[in-house]
């Protein structure tokens, strides 16, 4: 892959992983104990997104553009959770980052904790939002209010 390739990261790195072997192409710094830094959308904030982020009681929040950039923040230890309670991403936005995140023991699911289906017949939109974490994924999922889940599920039926 050439540095001009759109698949290359902004700084010219390629990140990759293999389950059982780990992930490479980035440096990881363990987060401080007790930190709950949440990364979310820089440009697609709604009342539902804000409610979901506030529900996990972040110690700090970071707004970043691009799903891949948010997932890289998790991989590097610069953020603890990626929460996006909206149908604004598609599976091609999250699949590569999810694969690498899983190589280091993390998870990316819909906002209810359900894995996304990447099969040929599946819908390409992440209709029930995204919640990802390198550690403690289930803790973040449990904090999402039912009102957020209901709102996303209602939108998904439209």
mmCIF file with all atom_site columns, C-alpha atoms in Angstrom:
data_model
loop_
_atom_site.group_PDB
_atom_site.id
_atom_site.type_symbol
_atom_site.label_atom_id
_atom_site.label_alt_id
_atom_site.label_comp_id
_atom_site.label_asym_id
_atom_site.label_entity_id
_atom_site.label_seq_id
_atom_site.pdbx_PDB_ins_code
_atom_site.Cartn_x
_atom_site.Cartn_y
_atom_site.Cartn_z
_atom_site.occupancy
_atom_site.B_iso_or_equiv
_atom_site.pdbx_formal_charge
_atom_site.auth_seq_id
_atom_site.auth_comp_id
_atom_site.auth_asym_id
_atom_site.auth_atom_id
_atom_site.pdbx_PDB_model_num
ATOM 1   C CA . UNK A 1 1   ? 0.000   0.000   0.000  1.00 0.00 ? 1   UNK A CA 1
ATOM 2   C CA . UNK A 1 2   ? 1.464   3.350   -0.993 1.00 0.00 ? 2   UNK A CA 1
ATOM 3   C CA . UNK A 1 3   ? 1.372   6.320   1.406  1.00 0.00 ? 3   UNK A CA 1
ATOM 4   C CA . UNK A 1 4   ? -1.008  8.023   -1.060 1.00 0.00 ? 4   UNK A CA 1
ATOM 5   C CA . UNK A 1 5   ? -3.527  5.184   -0.725 1.00 0.00 ? 5   UNK A CA 1
ATOM 6   C CA . UNK A 1 6   ? -6.824  6.175   0.921  1.00 0.00 ? 6   UNK A CA 1
ATOM 7   C CA . UNK A 1 7   ? -6.525  2.957   2.952  1.00 0.00 ? 7   UNK A CA 1
ATOM 8   C CA . UNK A 1 8   ? -3.356  4.252   4.630  1.00 0.00 ? 8   UNK A CA 1
ATOM 9   C CA . UNK A 1 9   ? -3.844  6.204   7.842  1.00 0.00 ? 9   UNK A CA 1
ATOM 10  C CA . UNK A 1 10  ? -3.297  9.962   7.944  1.00 0.00 ? 10  UNK A CA 1
ATOM 11  C CA . UNK A 1 11  ? 0.198   9.562   9.338  1.00 0.00 ? 11  UNK A CA 1
ATOM 12  C CA . UNK A 1 12  ? 1.157   6.851   6.844  1.00 0.00 ? 12  UNK A CA 1
ATOM 13  C CA . UNK A 1 13  ? 0.859   3.880   9.195  1.00 0.00 ? 13  UNK A CA 1
ATOM 14  C CA . UNK A 1 14  ? -0.889  0.611   8.612  1.00 0.00 ? 14  UNK A CA 1
ATOM 15  C CA . UNK A 1 15  ? -2.414  -1.109  11.640 1.00 0.00 ? 15  UNK A CA 1
ATOM 16  C CA . UNK A 1 16  ? -3.232  -4.806  11.585 1.00 0.00 ? 16  UNK A CA 1
ATOM 17  C CA . UNK A 1 17  ? -3.934  -7.726  13.869 1.00 0.00 ? 17  UNK A CA 1
ATOM 18  C CA . UNK A 1 18  ? -4.385  -11.447 14.127 1.00 0.00 ? 18  UNK A CA 1
ATOM 19  C CA . UNK A 1 19  ? -6.514  -13.089 16.809 1.00 0.00 ? 19  UNK A CA 1
ATOM 20  C CA . UNK A 1 20  ? -4.219  -15.004 19.134 1.00 0.00 ? 20  UNK A CA 1
ATOM 21  C CA . UNK A 1 21  ? -1.173  -13.027 18.029 1.00 0.00 ? 21  UNK A CA 1
ATOM 22  C CA . UNK A 1 22  ? -2.152  -9.429  18.800 1.00 0.00 ? 22  UNK A CA 1
ATOM 23  C CA . UNK A 1 23  ? -2.288  -6.130  16.939 1.00 0.00 ? 23  UNK A CA 1
ATOM 24  C CA . UNK A 1 24  ? 0.474   -4.041  15.460 1.00 0.00 ? 24  UNK A CA 1
ATOM 25  C CA . UNK A 1 25  ? 1.192   -0.698  13.808 1.00 0.00 ? 25  UNK A CA 1
ATOM 26  C CA . UNK A 1 26  ? 0.421   1.509   16.802 1.00 0.00 ? 26  UNK A CA 1
ATOM 27  C CA . UNK A 1 27  ? 1.728   2.135   20.311 1.00 0.00 ? 27  UNK A CA 1
ATOM 28  C CA . UNK A 1 28  ? -0.463  1.333   23.312 1.00 0.00 ? 28  UNK A CA 1
ATOM 29  C CA . UNK A 1 29  ? -0.287  3.271   26.554 1.00 0.00 ? 29  UNK A CA 1
ATOM 30  C CA . UNK A 1 30  ? -2.373  1.828   29.388 1.00 0.00 ? 30  UNK A CA 1
ATOM 31  C CA . UNK A 1 31  ? -4.934  4.359   30.628 1.00 0.00 ? 31  UNK A CA 1
ATOM 32  C CA . UNK A 1 32  ? -4.784  5.682   34.180 1.00 0.00 ? 32  UNK A CA 1
ATOM 33  C CA . UNK A 1 33  ? -6.850  3.746   36.730 1.00 0.00 ? 33  UNK A CA 1
ATOM 34  C CA . UNK A 1 34  ? -10.413 5.026   36.977 1.00 0.00 ? 34  UNK A CA 1
ATOM 35  C CA . UNK A 1 35  ? -10.351 7.047   33.766 1.00 0.00 ? 35  UNK A CA 1
ATOM 36  C CA . UNK A 1 36  ? -13.479 6.821   31.617 1.00 0.00 ? 36  UNK A CA 1
ATOM 37  C CA . UNK A 1 37  ? -12.590 8.905   28.551 1.00 0.00 ? 37  UNK A CA 1
ATOM 38  C CA . UNK A 1 38  ? -15.286 8.592   25.887 1.00 0.00 ? 38  UNK A CA 1
ATOM 39  C CA . UNK A 1 39  ? -14.703 9.394   22.238 1.00 0.00 ? 39  UNK A CA 1
ATOM 40  C CA . UNK A 1 40  ? -17.697 10.285  20.094 1.00 0.00 ? 40  UNK A CA 1
ATOM 41  C CA . UNK A 1 41  ? -18.622 12.119  16.929 1.00 0.00 ? 41  UNK A CA 1
ATOM 42  C CA . UNK A 1 42  ? -17.251 15.547  16.208 1.00 0.00 ? 42  UNK A CA 1
ATOM 43  C CA . UNK A 1 43  ? -20.044 16.467  13.781 1.00 0.00 ? 43  UNK A CA 1
ATOM 44  C CA . UNK A 1 44  ? -23.025 14.152  14.345 1.00 0.00 ? 44  UNK A CA 1
ATOM 45  C CA . UNK A 1 45  ? -24.143 14.892  17.887 1.00 0.00 ? 45  UNK A CA 1
ATOM 46  C CA . UNK A 1 46  ? -27.841 14.590  18.729 1.00 0.00 ? 46  UNK A CA 1
ATOM 47  C CA . UNK A 1 47  ? -29.808 14.564  21.980 1.00 0.00 ? 47  UNK A CA 1
ATOM 48  C CA . UNK A 1 48  ? -29.731 10.737  21.902 1.00 0.00 ? 48  UNK A CA 1
ATOM 49  C CA . UNK A 1 49  ? -25.951 10.668  21.364 1.00 0.00 ? 49  UNK A CA 1
ATOM 50  C CA . UNK A 1 50  ? -25.446 13.119  24.245 1.00 0.00 ? 50  UNK A CA 1
ATOM 51  C CA . UNK A 1 51  ? -27.755 11.118  26.529 1.00 0.00 ? 51  UNK A CA 1
ATOM 52  C CA . UNK A 1 52  ? -25.843 7.892   25.820 1.00 0.00 ? 52  UNK A CA 1
ATOM 53  C CA . UNK A 1 53  ? -22.441 9.493   26.417 1.00 0.00 ? 53  UNK A CA 1
ATOM 54  C CA . UNK A 1 54  ? -23.577 11.175  29.650 1.00 0.00 ? 54  UNK A CA 1
ATOM 55  C CA . UNK A 1 55  ? -25.085 7.899   30.902 1.00 0.00 ? 55  UNK A CA 1
ATOM 56  C CA . UNK A 1 56  ? -21.660 6.225   31.020 1.00 0.00 ? 56  UNK A CA 1
ATOM 57  C CA . UNK A 1 57  ? -20.442 9.029   33.318 1.00 0.00 ? 57  UNK A CA 1
ATOM 58  C CA . UNK A 1 58  ? -17.270 9.961   31.426 1.00 0.00 ? 58  UNK A CA 1
ATOM 59  C CA . UNK A 1 59  ? -14.403 11.543  33.304 1.00 0.00 ? 59  UNK A CA 1
ATOM 60  C CA . UNK A 1 60  ? -13.587 13.292  30.029 1.00 0.00 ? 60  UNK A CA 1
ATOM 61  C CA . UNK A 1 61  ? -14.825 13.390  26.462 1.00 0.00 ? 61  UNK A CA 1
ATOM 62  C CA . UNK A 1 62  ? -13.066 13.658  23.125 1.00 0.00 ? 62  UNK A CA 1
ATOM 63  C CA . UNK A 1 63  ? -14.753 14.559  19.823 1.00 0.00 ? 63  UNK A CA 1
ATOM 64  C CA . UNK A 1 64  ? -13.070 13.025  16.793 1.00 0.00 ? 64  UNK A CA 1
ATOM 65  C CA . UNK A 1 65  ? -14.072 12.692  13.148 1.00 0.00 ? 65  UNK A CA 1
ATOM 66  C CA . UNK A 1 66  ? -14.179 9.257   11.497 1.00 0.00 ? 66  UNK A CA 1
ATOM 67  C CA . UNK A 1 67  ? -15.007 5.873   13.009 1.00 0.00 ? 67  UNK A CA 1
ATOM 68  C CA . UNK A 1 68  ? -11.538 4.542   12.214 1.00 0.00 ? 68  UNK A CA 1
ATOM 69  C CA . UNK A 1 69  ? -9.885  7.431   14.058 1.00 0.00 ? 69  UNK A CA 1
ATOM 70  C CA . UNK A 1 70  ? -12.084 6.820   17.102 1.00 0.00 ? 70  UNK A CA 1
ATOM 71  C CA . UNK A 1 71  ? -11.216 3.122   17.127 1.00 0.00 ? 71  UNK A CA 1
ATOM 72  C CA . UNK A 1 72  ? -7.507  3.921   16.816 1.00 0.00 ? 72  UNK A CA 1
ATOM 73  C CA . UNK A 1 73  ? -7.853  6.133   19.916 1.00 0.00 ? 73  UNK A CA 1
ATOM 74  C CA . UNK A 1 74  ? -9.133  3.037   21.785 1.00 0.00 ? 74  UNK A CA 1
ATOM 75  C CA . UNK A 1 75  ? -6.368  0.832   20.418 1.00 0.00 ? 75  UNK A CA 1
ATOM 76  C CA . UNK A 1 76  ? -3.675  3.299   21.477 1.00 0.00 ? 76  UNK A CA 1
ATOM 77  C CA . UNK A 1 77  ? -5.170  3.793   24.963 1.00 0.00 ? 77  UNK A CA 1
ATOM 78  C CA . UNK A 1 78  ? -5.993  7.450   24.280 1.00 0.00 ? 78  UNK A CA 1
ATOM 79  C CA . UNK A 1 79  ? -9.707  6.769   24.896 1.00 0.00 ? 79  UNK A CA 1
ATOM 80  C CA . UNK A 1 80  ? -11.596 4.118   26.844 1.00 0.00 ? 80  UNK A CA 1
ATOM 81  C CA . UNK A 1 81  ? -14.892 3.846   24.959 1.00 0.00 ? 81  UNK A CA 1
ATOM 82  C CA . UNK A 1 82  ? -16.369 4.872   21.618 1.00 0.00 ? 82  UNK A CA 1
ATOM 83  C CA . UNK A 1 83  ? -20.074 5.578   21.971 1.00 0.00 ? 83  UNK A CA 1
ATOM 84  C CA . UNK A 1 84  ? -22.247 6.642   19.065 1.00 0.00 ? 84  UNK A CA 1
ATOM 85  C CA . UNK A 1 85  ? -25.982 6.247   19.662 1.00 0.00 ? 85  UNK A CA 1
ATOM 86  C CA . UNK A 1 86  ? -27.010 6.893   16.070 1.00 0.00 ? 86  UNK A CA 1
ATOM 87  C CA . UNK A 1 87  ? -27.454 5.060   12.797 1.00 0.00 ? 87  UNK A CA 1
ATOM 88  C CA . UNK A 1 88  ? -24.844 7.334   11.177 1.00 0.00 ? 88  UNK A CA 1
ATOM 89  C CA . UNK A 1 89  ? -22.118 4.737   10.553 1.00 0.00 ? 89  UNK A CA 1
ATOM 90  C CA . UNK A 1 90  ? -21.974 1.846   8.143  1.00 0.00 ? 90  UNK A CA 1
ATOM 91  C CA . UNK A 1 91  ? -20.284 -1.497  8.515  1.00 0.00 ? 91  UNK A CA 1
ATOM 92  C CA . UNK A 1 92  ? -17.439 -0.458  6.203  1.00 0.00 ? 92  UNK A CA 1
ATOM 93  C CA . UNK A 1 93  ? -16.714 2.369   8.676  1.00 0.00 ? 93  UNK A CA 1
ATOM 94  C CA . UNK A 1 94  ? -16.251 0.005   11.614 1.00 0.00 ? 94  UNK A CA 1
ATOM 95  C CA . UNK A 1 95  ? -15.305 -3.480  10.332 1.00 0.00 ? 95  UNK A CA 1
ATOM 96  C CA . UNK A 1 96  ? -11.511 -3.061  10.074 1.00 0.00 ? 96  UNK A CA 1
ATOM 97  C CA . UNK A 1 97  ? -11.202 -1.267  13.413 1.00 0.00 ? 97  UNK A CA 1
ATOM 98  C CA . UNK A 1 98  ? -13.442 -3.857  15.052 1.00 0.00 ? 98  UNK A CA 1
ATOM 99  C CA . UNK A 1 99  ? -11.289 -6.692  13.724 1.00 0.00 ? 99  UNK A CA 1
ATOM 100 C CA . UNK A 1 100 ? -8.120  -5.135  15.161 1.00 0.00 ? 100 UNK A CA 1
ATOM 101 C CA . UNK A 1 101 ? -9.879  -4.264  18.436 1.00 0.00 ? 101 UNK A CA 1
ATOM 102 C CA . UNK A 1 102 ? -10.955 -7.902  18.844 1.00 0.00 ? 102 UNK A CA 1
ATOM 103 C CA . UNK A 1 103 ? -7.312  -8.976  18.373 1.00 0.00 ? 103 UNK A CA 1
ATOM 104 C CA . UNK A 1 104 ? -6.442  -7.162  21.617 1.00 0.00 ? 104 UNK A CA 1
ATOM 105 C CA . UNK A 1 105 ? -9.477  -8.453  23.533 1.00 0.00 ? 105 UNK A CA 1
ATOM 106 C CA . UNK A 1 106 ? -11.790 -5.499  22.892 1.00 0.00 ? 106 UNK A CA 1
ATOM 107 C CA . UNK A 1 107 ? -15.280 -5.453  21.451 1.00 0.00 ? 107 UNK A CA 1
ATOM 108 C CA . UNK A 1 108 ? -17.479 -3.400  19.143 1.00 0.00 ? 108 UNK A CA 1
ATOM 109 C CA . UNK A 1 109 ? -21.219 -4.025  19.119 1.00 0.00 ? 109 UNK A CA 1
ATOM 110 C CA . UNK A 1 110 ? -24.469 -2.214  18.664 1.00 0.00 ? 110 UNK A CA 1
ATOM 111 C CA . UNK A 1 111 ? -25.584 -0.072  21.599 1.00 0.00 ? 111 UNK A CA 1
ATOM 112 C CA . UNK A 1 112 ? -27.370 -3.082  23.176 1.00 0.00 ? 112 UNK A CA 1
ATOM 113 C CA . UNK A 1 113 ? -24.239 -5.259  23.140 1.00 0.00 ? 113 UNK A CA 1
ATOM 114 C CA . UNK A 1 114 ? -25.243 -7.356  20.122 1.00 0.00 ? 114 UNK A CA 1
ATOM 115 C CA . UNK A 1 115 ? -22.522 -8.205  17.596 1.00 0.00 ? 115 UNK A CA 1
ATOM 116 C CA . UNK A 1 116 ? -22.994 -6.833  14.103 1.00 0.00 ? 116 UNK A CA 1
ATOM 117 C CA . UNK A 1 117 ? -23.529 -9.283  11.242 1.00 0.00 ? 117 UNK A CA 1
ATOM 118 C CA . UNK A 1 118 ? -21.189 -8.654  8.321  1.00 0.00 ? 118 UNK A CA 1
ATOM 119 C CA . UNK A 1 119 ? -22.750 -11.278 6.044  1.00 0.00 ? 119 UNK A CA 1
ATOM 120 C CA . UNK A 1 120 ? -23.652 -10.515 2.437  1.00 0.00 ? 120 UNK A CA 1
ATOM 121 C CA . UNK A 1 121 ? -27.365 -10.338 3.243  1.00 0.00 ? 121 UNK A CA 1
ATOM 122 C CA . UNK A 1 122 ? -26.999 -8.048  6.267  1.00 0.00 ? 122 UNK A CA 1
ATOM 123 C CA . UNK A 1 123 ? -27.950 -4.371  6.230  1.00 0.00 ? 123 UNK A CA 1
ATOM 124 C CA . UNK A 1 124 ? -24.884 -2.198  5.651  1.00 0.00 ? 124 UNK A CA 1
ATOM 125 C CA . UNK A 1 125 ? -25.864 0.441   8.238  1.00 0.00 ? 125 UNK A CA 1
ATOM 126 C CA . UNK A 1 126 ? -25.038 0.156   11.939 1.00 0.00 ? 126 UNK A CA 1
ATOM 127 C CA . UNK A 1 127 ? -28.680 0.961   12.704 1.00 0.00 ? 127 UNK A CA 1
ATOM 128 C CA . UNK A 1 128 ? -28.534 0.482   16.480 1.00 0.00 ? 128 UNK A CA 1
ATOM 129 C CA . UNK A 1 129 ? -25.456 2.632   17.029 1.00 0.00 ? 129 UNK A CA 1
ATOM 130 C CA . UNK A 1 130 ? -21.940 1.665   18.051 1.00 0.00 ? 130 UNK A CA 1
ATOM 131 C CA . UNK A 1 131 ? -20.340 1.009   21.388 1.00 0.00 ? 131 UNK A CA 1
ATOM 132 C CA . UNK A 1 132 ? -16.722 -0.109  21.495 1.00 0.00 ? 132 UNK A CA 1
ATOM 133 C CA . UNK A 1 133 ? -14.141 -0.531  24.226 1.00 0.00 ? 133 UNK A CA 1
ATOM 134 C CA . UNK A 1 134 ? -10.777 -2.170  24.595 1.00 0.00 ? 134 UNK A CA 1
ATOM 135 C CA . UNK A 1 135 ? -11.656 -3.063  28.202 1.00 0.00 ? 135 UNK A CA 1
ATOM 136 C CA . UNK A 1 136 ? -14.909 -3.288  30.183 1.00 0.00 ? 136 UNK A CA 1
ATOM 137 C CA . UNK A 1 137 ? -17.169 -3.225  27.120 1.00 0.00 ? 137 UNK A CA 1
ATOM 138 C CA . UNK A 1 138 ? -20.064 -4.803  29.043 1.00 0.00 ? 138 UNK A CA 1
ATOM 139 C CA . UNK A 1 139 ? -19.910 -2.100  31.702 1.00 0.00 ? 139 UNK A CA 1
ATOM 140 C CA . UNK A 1 140 ? -20.450 0.580   29.059 1.00 0.00 ? 140 UNK A CA 1
ATOM 141 C CA . UNK A 1 141 ? -23.315 -1.350  27.450 1.00 0.00 ? 141 UNK A CA 1
ATOM 142 C CA . UNK A 1 142 ? -25.095 -1.764  30.815 1.00 0.00 ? 142 UNK A CA 1
ATOM 143 C CA . UNK A 1 143 ? -25.032 1.992   31.414 1.00 0.00 ? 143 UNK A CA 1
ATOM 144 C CA . UNK A 1 144 ? -26.942 2.860   28.224 1.00 0.00 ? 144 UNK A CA 1
ATOM 145 C CA . UNK A 1 145 ? -30.489 3.942   29.169 1.00 0.00 ? 145 UNK A CA 1
ATOM 146 C CA . UNK A 1 146 ? -33.452 2.020   27.798 1.00 0.00 ? 146 UNK A CA 1
ATOM 147 C CA . UNK A 1 147 ? -34.780 5.312   26.374 1.00 0.00 ? 147 UNK A CA 1
ATOM 148 C CA . UNK A 1 148 ? -31.716 5.480   24.077 1.00 0.00 ? 148 UNK A CA 1
ATOM 149 C CA . UNK A 1 149 ? -32.152 1.849   22.999 1.00 0.00 ? 149 UNK A CA 1
ATOM 150 C CA . UNK A 1 150 ? -35.878 2.404   22.324 1.00 0.00 ? 150 UNK A CA 1
ATOM 151 C CA . UNK A 1 151 ? -35.198 5.534   20.259 1.00 0.00 ? 151 UNK A CA 1
ATOM 152 C CA . UNK A 1 152 ? -32.589 3.775   18.111 1.00 0.00 ? 152 UNK A CA 1
ATOM 153 C CA . UNK A 1 153 ? -34.743 0.695   17.610 1.00 0.00 ? 153 UNK A CA 1
ATOM 154 C CA . UNK A 1 154 ? -37.683 2.884   16.556 1.00 0.00 ? 154 UNK A CA 1
ATOM 155 C CA . UNK A 1 155 ? -35.491 4.721   14.009 1.00 0.00 ? 155 UNK A CA 1
ATOM 156 C CA . UNK A 1 156 ? -34.127 1.405   12.728 1.00 0.00 ? 156 UNK A CA 1
ATOM 157 C CA . UNK A 1 157 ? -37.663 0.305   11.780 1.00 0.00 ? 157 UNK A CA 1
ATOM 158 C CA . UNK A 1 158 ? -38.176 3.354   9.562  1.00 0.00 ? 158 UNK A CA 1
#
